[in-house]
Amino acid sequence: EERLYNQVWGMFEDLARTVAAYRSAVDFADSRMEKELDQVLSDPRSRIGGQGDEAREAARAKHTQLVDQARAALDRDLAQLAAEAEVVEPALPMAYARWDNPVWHGYRAPMEIPMALRLGDLRLPETENLSIPMLVRLPLERGLWVDSGRTSLDGTLADSDQLRRLAMDTAVAHAARLLAVYPAGEFSVHVIDPAGTGASSLAPLTQSGVLAGPPAAGAAGVTDVLSRLTQRVDLVQMAMRGGAADSLPPGFDTAEQLLIVNDFPHGFDDRAVTRLRYLADEGPAVGVHLMMVADREDAAAYGPLLDPLWRSLLRITPVPDDHLADPWVGHAWTYEPSLVPANSQVLQQVLAQVAAARRSWNR
């Protein structure tokens, strides 16, 4: 697993650097041609007659040659990476695999927590046919924000309701993957859905019985879930600071906790917002994680007050969107969410196995 994790990151880095080299070569060719054309225009003798035309044609020919050389080098590197991806992708373990990978059809509850989790795929404009798995380390170091706001869908503006549904589907797919890759009893999921708008998307989780409880509705439900999770964070923090992690109350659930919040800030008062910010900041260090499904514009009334909240979360989208930067050269990568194939029952089948494993573990 560690070897495959390192290999995927190596492919990610190689792709970033080879595209950076290609873009740099093209920029050099462009600037060189521009300089040579400026020299032609600045010489009065070359602006008339055939001498100027010949110089311009020579500059353009050199530019084409340099760009073609850069593209050939890029294509060579991409072919090598594509060949590597064809070998690596089928060999990935469940936590790293796409939902259409056959490994999911032989699902069994794992005995150990994996190193990382696949959130989707990343690609660049020059590499339409090659993508790299986007892996994040476990346990999650940051919360997730599935952006249900204005996003382009296949070049057109997506319908708002459709986008919100896709965002919730994306959140459910990620939550299901987390439940599936953790050992039975080691991961719990809570849901806040104040107006019940996410009910259809949440059906795989609610019908399989893998949630810690029914989705919380209304302002009272929001308050109840947030108060229980903030109290949990406080307890674990006090135990850790006192060096007495074994002093937690009897029967205390030590599993990692994930809170999915739909339709924020609907159903949230100022106190609930404060608790949510607290969970986002303090929760990950003590095993309480946040997944927001929200349109930032819906919370515009809070102004800059919520800027730290949005910055603390890793933004992902329900449709392809080029908003992620790599740590090496800062390319704008197009993120594609890891979704279940249309008409596939793999999610329901896996969650049924997760529920069965949890029942056995609880006996």
mmCIF file of C-alpha atoms in Angstrom:
data_model
loop_
_atom_site.group_PDB
_atom_site.id
_atom_site.type_symbol
_atom_site.label_atom_id
_atom_site.label_comp_id
_atom_site.label_asym_id
_atom_site.label_seq_id
_atom_site.Cartn_x
_atom_site.Cartn_y
_atom_site.Cartn_z
ATOM 1 C CA GLU A 1 0.000 0.000 0.000
ATOM 2 C CA GLU A 2 2.787 2.430 0.877
ATOM 3 C CA ARG A 3 4.638 1.581 -2.348
ATOM 4 C CA LEU A 4 1.531 2.276 -4.423
ATOM 5 C CA TYR A 5 0.872 5.502 -2.515
ATOM 6 C CA ASN A 6 4.408 6.706 -3.212
ATOM 7 C CA GLN A 7 4.129 5.606 -6.849
ATOM 8 C CA VAL A 8 0.932 7.597 -7.376
ATOM 9 C CA TRP A 9 2.529 10.689 -5.839
ATOM 10 C CA GLY A 10 5.605 10.131 -8.019
ATOM 11 C CA MET A 11 3.381 10.056 -11.111
ATOM 12 C CA PHE A 12 1.640 13.229 -9.930
ATOM 13 C CA GLU A 13 4.958 15.008 -9.501
ATOM 14 C CA ASP A 14 6.327 13.726 -12.827
ATOM 15 C CA LEU A 15 3.240 14.930 -14.672
ATOM 16 C CA ALA A 16 3.411 18.339 -13.005
ATOM 17 C CA ARG A 17 7.060 18.790 -13.938
ATOM 18 C CA THR A 18 6.816 17.502 -17.509
ATOM 19 C CA VAL A 19 3.873 19.837 -18.254
ATOM 20 C CA ALA A 20 5.788 22.696 -16.612
ATOM 21 C CA ALA A 21 8.748 21.978 -18.910
ATOM 22 C CA TYR A 22 6.455 21.951 -21.949
ATOM 23 C CA ARG A 23 4.783 25.233 -20.987
ATOM 24 C CA SER A 24 8.172 26.824 -20.321
ATOM 25 C CA ALA A 25 9.442 25.728 -23.752
ATOM 26 C CA VAL A 26 6.342 27.117 -25.467
ATOM 27 C CA ASP A 27 6.681 30.410 -23.579
ATOM 28 C CA PHE A 28 10.340 30.611 -24.655
ATOM 29 C CA ALA A 29 9.373 29.964 -28.299
ATOM 30 C CA ASP A 30 6.664 32.639 -28.114
ATOM 31 C CA SER A 31 8.948 35.256 -26.577
ATOM 32 C CA ARG A 32 11.750 34.454 -29.040
ATOM 33 C CA MET A 33 9.445 34.844 -32.044
ATOM 34 C CA GLU A 34 8.030 38.076 -30.632
ATOM 35 C CA LYS A 35 11.549 39.458 -30.156
ATOM 36 C CA GLU A 36 12.622 38.497 -33.691
ATOM 37 C CA LEU A 37 9.485 40.018 -35.212
ATOM 38 C CA ASP A 38 10.063 43.221 -33.219
ATOM 39 C CA GLN A 39 13.605 43.389 -34.630
ATOM 40 C CA VAL A 40 12.231 43.083 -38.161
ATOM 41 C CA LEU A 41 9.737 45.884 -37.558
ATOM 42 C CA SER A 42 12.334 48.118 -35.942
ATOM 43 C CA ASP A 43 14.626 48.025 -39.025
ATOM 44 C CA PRO A 44 13.278 50.353 -41.741
ATOM 45 C CA ARG A 45 15.167 48.440 -44.426
ATOM 46 C CA SER A 46 13.362 45.176 -43.609
ATOM 47 C CA ARG A 47 9.875 46.665 -43.599
ATOM 48 C CA ILE A 48 9.821 46.890 -47.399
ATOM 49 C CA GLY A 49 10.641 44.316 -50.019
ATOM 50 C CA GLY A 50 11.038 40.573 -49.592
ATOM 51 C CA GLN A 51 13.749 40.720 -46.938
ATOM 52 C CA GLY A 52 11.232 41.469 -44.168
ATOM 53 C CA ASP A 53 8.851 38.738 -45.310
ATOM 54 C CA GLU A 54 11.663 36.210 -45.285
ATOM 55 C CA ALA A 55 12.725 37.211 -41.768
ATOM 56 C CA ARG A 56 9.161 36.920 -40.509
ATOM 57 C CA GLU A 57 8.710 33.502 -42.106
ATOM 58 C CA ALA A 58 12.019 32.355 -40.600
ATOM 59 C CA ALA A 59 10.932 33.502 -37.132
ATOM 60 C CA ARG A 60 7.605 31.682 -37.432
ATOM 61 C CA ALA A 61 9.257 28.545 -38.760
ATOM 62 C CA LYS A 62 11.690 28.516 -35.821
ATOM 63 C CA HIS A 63 8.776 28.984 -33.432
ATOM 64 C CA THR A 64 6.900 26.049 -34.952
ATOM 65 C CA GLN A 65 10.018 23.893 -34.746
ATOM 66 C CA LEU A 66 10.580 24.686 -31.063
ATOM 67 C CA VAL A 67 6.925 24.073 -30.160
ATOM 68 C CA ASP A 68 6.880 20.789 -32.101
ATOM 69 C CA GLN A 69 10.022 19.652 -30.271
ATOM 70 C CA ALA A 70 8.458 20.519 -26.910
ATOM 71 C CA ARG A 71 5.237 18.705 -27.800
ATOM 72 C CA ALA A 72 7.158 15.620 -28.922
ATOM 73 C CA ALA A 73 8.986 15.531 -25.587
ATOM 74 C CA LEU A 74 5.687 15.993 -23.722
ATOM 75 C CA ASP A 75 3.972 13.244 -25.722
ATOM 76 C CA ARG A 76 6.864 10.887 -25.000
ATOM 77 C CA ASP A 77 6.653 11.533 -21.261
ATOM 78 C CA LEU A 78 2.842 11.264 -21.293
ATOM 79 C CA ALA A 79 3.019 7.917 -23.074
ATOM 80 C CA GLN A 80 5.346 6.584 -20.374
ATOM 81 C CA LEU A 81 3.060 7.866 -17.604
ATOM 82 C CA ALA A 82 -0.024 6.445 -19.338
ATOM 83 C CA ALA A 83 1.650 3.036 -19.560
ATOM 84 C CA GLU A 84 2.496 3.246 -15.864
ATOM 85 C CA ALA A 85 -1.084 4.263 -15.007
ATOM 86 C CA GLU A 86 -2.464 1.257 -16.903
ATOM 87 C CA VAL A 87 -0.438 -1.009 -14.621
ATOM 88 C CA VAL A 88 -1.012 0.907 -11.380
ATOM 89 C CA GLU A 89 -4.776 1.560 -11.577
ATOM 90 C CA PRO A 90 -5.921 -2.105 -11.528
ATOM 91 C CA ALA A 91 -3.510 -2.869 -8.681
ATOM 92 C CA LEU A 92 -4.821 -0.171 -6.321
ATOM 93 C CA PRO A 93 -6.346 -1.273 -3.004
ATOM 94 C CA MET A 94 -9.939 -0.368 -2.153
ATOM 95 C CA ALA A 95 -9.160 2.947 -0.495
ATOM 96 C CA TYR A 96 -7.310 4.134 -3.631
ATOM 97 C CA ALA A 97 -9.494 2.457 -6.278
ATOM 98 C CA ARG A 98 -12.216 3.946 -8.452
ATOM 99 C CA TRP A 99 -15.740 2.729 -7.791
ATOM 100 C CA ASP A 100 -15.669 0.760 -11.060
ATOM 101 C CA ASN A 101 -12.628 -1.238 -9.944
ATOM 102 C CA PRO A 102 -13.468 -4.965 -9.475
ATOM 103 C CA VAL A 103 -11.816 -4.857 -6.025
ATOM 104 C CA TRP A 104 -15.084 -3.411 -4.669
ATOM 105 C CA HIS A 105 -17.100 -6.442 -5.765
ATOM 106 C CA GLY A 106 -15.102 -8.655 -3.427
ATOM 107 C CA TYR A 107 -15.443 -6.247 -0.504
ATOM 108 C CA ARG A 108 -14.634 -7.448 2.984
ATOM 109 C CA ALA A 109 -14.330 -5.186 6.017
ATOM 110 C CA PRO A 110 -10.633 -4.326 6.477
ATOM 111 C CA MET A 111 -8.669 -5.028 9.639
ATOM 112 C CA GLU A 112 -6.459 -1.930 9.469
ATOM 113 C CA ILE A 113 -6.898 1.748 8.627
ATOM 114 C CA PRO A 114 -5.363 2.543 5.204
ATOM 115 C CA MET A 115 -2.710 5.192 4.664
ATOM 116 C CA ALA A 116 -4.835 7.327 2.377
ATOM 117 C CA LEU A 117 -8.150 7.744 0.581
ATOM 118 C CA ARG A 118 -9.022 8.563 -3.023
ATOM 119 C CA LEU A 119 -11.150 11.695 -3.383
ATOM 120 C CA GLY A 120 -11.130 11.818 -7.178
ATOM 121 C CA ASP A 121 -8.777 12.368 -10.095
ATOM 122 C CA LEU A 122 -6.606 15.236 -11.309
ATOM 123 C CA ARG A 123 -5.684 16.200 -14.857
ATOM 124 C CA LEU A 124 -4.285 19.123 -16.851
ATOM 125 C CA PRO A 125 -5.494 20.663 -20.148
ATOM 126 C CA GLU A 126 -2.540 19.138 -22.017
ATOM 127 C CA THR A 127 -3.360 15.665 -20.674
ATOM 128 C CA GLU A 128 -7.048 15.083 -21.381
ATOM 129 C CA ASN A 129 -6.556 11.307 -21.637
ATOM 130 C CA LEU A 130 -4.368 10.929 -18.556
ATOM 131 C CA SER A 131 -5.441 11.563 -14.973
ATOM 132 C CA ILE A 132 -3.787 10.905 -11.619
ATOM 133 C CA PRO A 133 -5.638 9.617 -8.529
ATOM 134 C CA MET A 134 -6.044 12.320 -5.893
ATOM 135 C CA LEU A 135 -5.080 10.711 -2.589
ATOM 136 C CA VAL A 136 -5.321 12.336 0.848
ATOM 137 C CA ARG A 137 -3.741 10.904 3.975
ATOM 138 C CA LEU A 138 -5.802 9.325 6.741
ATOM 139 C CA PRO A 139 -6.906 10.274 9.265
ATOM 140 C CA LEU A 140 -8.092 13.411 7.500
ATOM 141 C CA GLU A 141 -6.050 16.454 8.479
ATOM 142 C CA ARG A 142 -8.629 18.923 7.105
ATOM 143 C CA GLY A 143 -12.359 18.926 6.670
ATOM 144 C CA LEU A 144 -13.945 18.766 3.222
ATOM 145 C CA TRP A 145 -16.165 21.315 1.512
ATOM 146 C CA VAL A 146 -18.246 19.996 -1.377
ATOM 147 C CA ASP A 147 -19.069 23.223 -3.194
ATOM 148 C CA SER A 148 -22.680 23.259 -4.394
ATOM 149 C CA GLY A 149 -22.372 26.786 -5.788
ATOM 150 C CA ARG A 150 -22.155 28.064 -9.365
ATOM 151 C CA THR A 151 -20.032 25.628 -11.323
ATOM 152 C CA SER A 152 -19.734 24.889 -15.024
ATOM 153 C CA LEU A 153 -21.123 21.533 -16.130
ATOM 154 C CA ASP A 154 -19.874 20.439 -19.573
ATOM 155 C CA GLY A 155 -19.313 24.063 -20.520
ATOM 156 C CA THR A 156 -22.789 25.243 -19.466
ATOM 157 C CA LEU A 157 -24.109 26.648 -16.224
ATOM 158 C CA ALA A 158 -25.554 23.813 -14.173
ATOM 159 C CA ASP A 159 -29.056 24.032 -12.772
ATOM 160 C CA SER A 160 -28.888 25.027 -9.098
ATOM 161 C CA ASP A 161 -31.054 22.150 -7.844
ATOM 162 C CA GLN A 162 -29.175 19.658 -10.003
ATOM 163 C CA LEU A 163 -25.845 20.906 -8.685
ATOM 164 C CA ARG A 164 -26.979 20.665 -5.062
ATOM 165 C CA ARG A 165 -28.120 17.092 -5.685
ATOM 166 C CA LEU A 166 -24.787 16.221 -7.319
ATOM 167 C CA ALA A 167 -22.927 17.811 -4.402
ATOM 168 C CA MET A 168 -24.827 15.679 -1.894
ATOM 169 C CA ASP A 169 -24.288 12.554 -4.027
ATOM 170 C CA THR A 170 -20.563 13.343 -3.969
ATOM 171 C CA ALA A 171 -20.551 13.734 -0.188
ATOM 172 C CA VAL A 172 -22.399 10.426 0.267
ATOM 173 C CA ALA A 173 -19.931 8.620 -2.016
ATOM 174 C CA HIS A 174 -16.986 9.957 0.024
ATOM 175 C CA ALA A 175 -18.669 9.090 3.332
ATOM 176 C CA ALA A 176 -19.437 5.568 2.093
ATOM 177 C CA ARG A 177 -15.818 5.101 1.051
ATOM 178 C CA LEU A 178 -14.612 6.224 4.474
ATOM 179 C CA LEU A 179 -16.991 3.821 6.204
ATOM 180 C CA ALA A 180 -15.870 1.009 3.909
ATOM 181 C CA VAL A 181 -12.105 1.430 4.309
ATOM 182 C CA TYR A 182 -12.087 1.732 8.103
ATOM 183 C CA PRO A 183 -12.331 -1.427 10.240
ATOM 184 C CA ALA A 184 -15.807 -2.171 11.618
ATOM 185 C CA GLY A 185 -16.624 0.128 14.518
ATOM 186 C CA GLU A 186 -13.718 2.490 13.818
ATOM 187 C CA PHE A 187 -15.651 5.167 11.916
ATOM 188 C CA SER A 188 -19.036 6.814 12.565
ATOM 189 C CA VAL A 189 -21.012 9.219 10.389
ATOM 190 C CA HIS A 190 -23.482 11.862 11.583
ATOM 191 C CA VAL A 191 -25.644 13.967 9.282
ATOM 192 C CA ILE A 192 -27.228 17.399 9.684
ATOM 193 C CA ASP A 193 -29.898 17.964 7.016
ATOM 194 C CA PRO A 194 -32.066 20.730 8.517
ATOM 195 C CA ALA A 195 -34.749 20.868 5.821
ATOM 196 C CA GLY A 196 -34.470 17.262 4.629
ATOM 197 C CA THR A 197 -33.402 18.330 1.127
ATOM 198 C CA GLY A 198 -30.672 15.687 0.986
ATOM 199 C CA ALA A 199 -32.949 12.736 1.772
ATOM 200 C CA SER A 200 -32.791 11.090 -1.651
ATOM 201 C CA SER A 201 -29.007 11.349 -1.871
ATOM 202 C CA LEU A 202 -28.649 10.075 1.707
ATOM 203 C CA ALA A 203 -30.810 7.008 1.001
ATOM 204 C CA PRO A 204 -27.875 4.575 0.600
ATOM 205 C CA LEU A 205 -26.598 5.579 4.053
ATOM 206 C CA THR A 206 -29.950 5.697 5.833
ATOM 207 C CA GLN A 207 -31.401 2.520 4.293
ATOM 208 C CA SER A 208 -28.296 0.449 5.010
ATOM 209 C CA GLY A 209 -28.296 1.532 8.661
ATOM 210 C CA VAL A 210 -24.659 2.630 8.732
ATOM 211 C CA LEU A 211 -25.300 6.102 10.178
ATOM 212 C CA ALA A 212 -24.778 6.813 13.864
ATOM 213 C CA GLY A 213 -28.391 8.035 13.982
ATOM 214 C CA PRO A 214 -31.104 9.498 11.745
ATOM 215 C CA PRO A 215 -30.180 12.719 9.918
ATOM 216 C CA ALA A 216 -30.753 15.656 12.267
ATOM 217 C CA ALA A 217 -33.524 18.009 11.146
ATOM 218 C CA GLY A 218 -34.520 21.521 12.153
ATOM 219 C CA ALA A 219 -32.737 23.949 14.447
ATOM 220 C CA ALA A 220 -33.158 21.591 17.412
ATOM 221 C CA GLY A 221 -31.461 18.762 15.530
ATOM 222 C CA VAL A 222 -28.599 21.044 14.529
ATOM 223 C CA THR A 223 -28.088 22.115 18.138
ATOM 224 C CA ASP A 224 -28.205 18.554 19.475
ATOM 225 C CA VAL A 225 -25.620 17.102 17.091
ATOM 226 C CA LEU A 226 -23.237 20.043 17.372
ATOM 227 C CA SER A 227 -23.408 20.105 21.180
ATOM 228 C CA ARG A 228 -22.629 16.364 21.387
ATOM 229 C CA LEU A 229 -19.687 16.578 19.001
ATOM 230 C CA THR A 230 -18.203 19.731 20.567
ATOM 231 C CA GLN A 231 -18.499 18.077 23.988
ATOM 232 C CA ARG A 232 -16.669 15.064 22.571
ATOM 233 C CA VAL A 233 -13.853 17.281 21.265
ATOM 234 C CA ASP A 234 -13.573 18.975 24.677
ATOM 235 C CA LEU A 235 -13.407 15.624 26.522
ATOM 236 C CA VAL A 236 -10.742 14.122 24.284
ATOM 237 C CA GLN A 237 -8.692 17.326 24.353
ATOM 238 C CA MET A 238 -8.751 17.409 28.162
ATOM 239 C CA ALA A 239 -7.772 13.746 28.349
ATOM 240 C CA MET A 240 -4.896 14.226 25.903
ATOM 241 C CA ARG A 241 -3.613 17.370 27.614
ATOM 242 C CA GLY A 242 -3.725 15.608 30.951
ATOM 243 C CA GLY A 243 -1.852 12.634 29.515
ATOM 244 C CA ALA A 244 -4.733 10.366 30.525
ATOM 245 C CA ALA A 245 -6.380 9.202 27.313
ATOM 246 C CA ASP A 246 -7.581 6.095 29.176
ATOM 247 C CA SER A 247 -9.590 8.238 31.603
ATOM 248 C CA LEU A 248 -12.448 8.845 29.183
ATOM 249 C CA PRO A 249 -15.905 7.877 30.444
ATOM 250 C CA PRO A 250 -16.866 4.161 30.345
ATOM 251 C CA GLY A 251 -18.426 3.184 27.035
ATOM 252 C CA PHE A 252 -16.941 6.217 25.279
ATOM 253 C CA ASP A 253 -16.989 5.638 21.510
ATOM 254 C CA THR A 254 -13.361 5.938 20.373
ATOM 255 C CA ALA A 255 -14.211 5.713 16.659
ATOM 256 C CA GLU A 256 -13.332 8.525 14.259
ATOM 257 C CA GLN A 257 -16.391 10.755 13.704
ATOM 258 C CA LEU A 258 -17.528 12.447 10.495
ATOM 259 C CA LEU A 259 -20.208 15.139 10.453
ATOM 260 C CA ILE A 260 -21.905 15.835 7.115
ATOM 261 C CA VAL A 261 -23.643 19.220 7.042
ATOM 262 C CA ASN A 262 -26.094 19.871 4.215
ATOM 263 C CA ASP A 263 -27.617 23.241 3.240
ATOM 264 C CA PHE A 264 -25.464 25.381 5.538
ATOM 265 C CA PRO A 265 -26.358 27.859 7.049
ATOM 266 C CA HIS A 266 -30.042 26.783 7.001
ATOM 267 C CA GLY A 267 -31.059 25.908 10.558
ATOM 268 C CA PHE A 268 -27.942 27.499 12.101
ATOM 269 C CA ASP A 269 -28.041 30.346 14.591
ATOM 270 C CA ASP A 270 -24.964 32.296 15.679
ATOM 271 C CA ARG A 271 -24.150 29.824 18.452
ATOM 272 C CA ALA A 272 -24.391 26.871 16.066
ATOM 273 C CA VAL A 273 -22.091 28.627 13.595
ATOM 274 C CA THR A 274 -19.555 29.195 16.385
ATOM 275 C CA ARG A 275 -19.675 25.493 17.301
ATOM 276 C CA LEU A 276 -19.243 24.502 13.671
ATOM 277 C CA ARG A 277 -16.160 26.689 13.348
ATOM 278 C CA TYR A 278 -14.821 25.122 16.538
ATOM 279 C CA LEU A 279 -15.294 21.617 15.118
ATOM 280 C CA ALA A 280 -13.557 22.600 11.883
ATOM 281 C CA ASP A 281 -10.566 24.012 13.783
ATOM 282 C CA GLU A 282 -10.195 21.617 16.710
ATOM 283 C CA GLY A 283 -11.950 18.452 15.579
ATOM 284 C CA PRO A 284 -9.465 16.803 13.178
ATOM 285 C CA ALA A 285 -6.725 16.535 15.815
ATOM 286 C CA VAL A 286 -9.029 14.469 18.048
ATOM 287 C CA GLY A 287 -10.807 12.415 15.395
ATOM 288 C CA VAL A 288 -13.849 14.582 14.626
ATOM 289 C CA HIS A 289 -14.052 15.531 10.963
ATOM 290 C CA LEU A 290 -16.334 17.851 9.001
ATOM 291 C CA MET A 291 -17.790 17.562 5.506
ATOM 292 C CA MET A 292 -19.743 20.626 4.397
ATOM 293 C CA VAL A 293 -22.123 20.551 1.428
ATOM 294 C CA ALA A 294 -22.722 24.239 0.849
ATOM 295 C CA ASP A 295 -22.831 27.206 -1.494
ATOM 296 C CA ARG A 296 -20.685 29.953 -0.031
ATOM 297 C CA GLU A 297 -23.077 32.569 -1.383
ATOM 298 C CA ASP A 298 -25.824 31.213 0.889
ATOM 299 C CA ALA A 299 -23.735 32.307 3.870
ATOM 300 C CA ALA A 300 -22.763 35.704 2.413
ATOM 301 C CA ALA A 301 -24.645 37.500 5.200
ATOM 302 C CA TYR A 302 -21.918 36.446 7.642
ATOM 303 C CA GLY A 303 -19.333 38.343 5.583
ATOM 304 C CA PRO A 304 -15.661 37.813 6.456
ATOM 305 C CA LEU A 305 -16.610 36.115 9.738
ATOM 306 C CA LEU A 306 -16.689 32.748 7.970
ATOM 307 C CA ASP A 307 -13.589 33.238 5.804
ATOM 308 C CA PRO A 308 -11.448 31.191 8.255
ATOM 309 C CA LEU A 309 -13.998 28.352 8.049
ATOM 310 C CA TRP A 310 -13.899 28.123 4.257
ATOM 311 C CA ARG A 311 -10.095 28.381 4.230
ATOM 312 C CA SER A 312 -9.772 25.571 6.762
ATOM 313 C CA LEU A 313 -11.624 23.123 4.492
ATOM 314 C CA LEU A 314 -10.393 21.366 1.360
ATOM 315 C CA ARG A 315 -12.707 22.515 -1.434
ATOM 316 C CA ILE A 316 -13.865 19.843 -3.856
ATOM 317 C CA THR A 317 -16.607 20.025 -6.463
ATOM 318 C CA PRO A 318 -19.394 17.726 -7.681
ATOM 319 C CA VAL A 319 -18.409 18.341 -11.327
ATOM 320 C CA PRO A 320 -14.977 18.815 -12.992
ATOM 321 C CA ASP A 321 -13.434 22.124 -11.959
ATOM 322 C CA ASP A 322 -9.887 23.504 -12.302
ATOM 323 C CA HIS A 323 -9.301 24.948 -8.827
ATOM 324 C CA LEU A 324 -6.604 22.794 -7.207
ATOM 325 C CA ALA A 325 -2.894 23.677 -7.269
ATOM 326 C CA ASP A 326 -0.004 21.258 -6.865
ATOM 327 C CA PRO A 327 2.766 21.883 -4.301
ATOM 328 C CA TRP A 328 5.592 21.863 -6.858
ATOM 329 C CA VAL A 329 4.885 24.283 -9.710
ATOM 330 C CA GLY A 330 1.371 25.509 -8.892
ATOM 331 C CA HIS A 331 -0.529 24.273 -11.951
ATOM 332 C CA ALA A 332 -4.311 24.692 -11.916
ATOM 333 C CA TRP A 333 -5.449 21.061 -11.954
ATOM 334 C CA THR A 334 -8.920 19.972 -12.991
ATOM 335 C CA TYR A 335 -10.478 17.951 -10.193
ATOM 336 C CA GLU A 336 -12.971 15.203 -11.057
ATOM 337 C CA PRO A 337 -14.917 13.684 -8.143
ATOM 338 C CA SER A 338 -14.834 9.958 -7.474
ATOM 339 C CA LEU A 339 -18.451 9.016 -8.180
ATOM 340 C CA VAL A 340 -20.288 5.727 -8.460
ATOM 341 C CA PRO A 341 -21.023 4.729 -12.101
ATOM 342 C CA ALA A 342 -24.600 5.340 -13.241
ATOM 343 C CA ASN A 343 -26.994 2.457 -12.526
ATOM 344 C CA SER A 344 -24.347 0.637 -10.470
ATOM 345 C CA GLN A 345 -25.368 -1.085 -7.247
ATOM 346 C CA VAL A 346 -21.825 -1.233 -5.901
ATOM 347 C CA LEU A 347 -22.460 1.452 -3.269
ATOM 348 C CA GLN A 348 -25.486 -0.350 -1.836
ATOM 349 C CA GLN A 349 -23.672 -3.706 -1.908
ATOM 350 C CA VAL A 350 -20.620 -2.331 -0.102
ATOM 351 C CA LEU A 351 -22.719 -0.523 2.512
ATOM 352 C CA ALA A 352 -24.703 -3.704 3.166
ATOM 353 C CA GLN A 353 -21.401 -5.459 3.895
ATOM 354 C CA VAL A 354 -20.304 -2.547 6.111
ATOM 355 C CA ALA A 355 -23.570 -2.772 8.074
ATOM 356 C CA ALA A 356 -23.181 -6.559 8.485
ATOM 357 C CA ALA A 357 -19.610 -6.141 9.732
ATOM 358 C CA ARG A 358 -20.743 -3.493 12.229
ATOM 359 C CA ARG A 359 -23.482 -5.788 13.562
ATOM 360 C CA SER A 360 -20.968 -8.602 14.064
ATOM 361 C CA TRP A 361 -18.548 -6.221 15.778
ATOM 362 C CA ASN A 362 -21.267 -4.971 18.165
ATOM 363 C CA ARG A 363 -22.233 -8.458 19.381
#
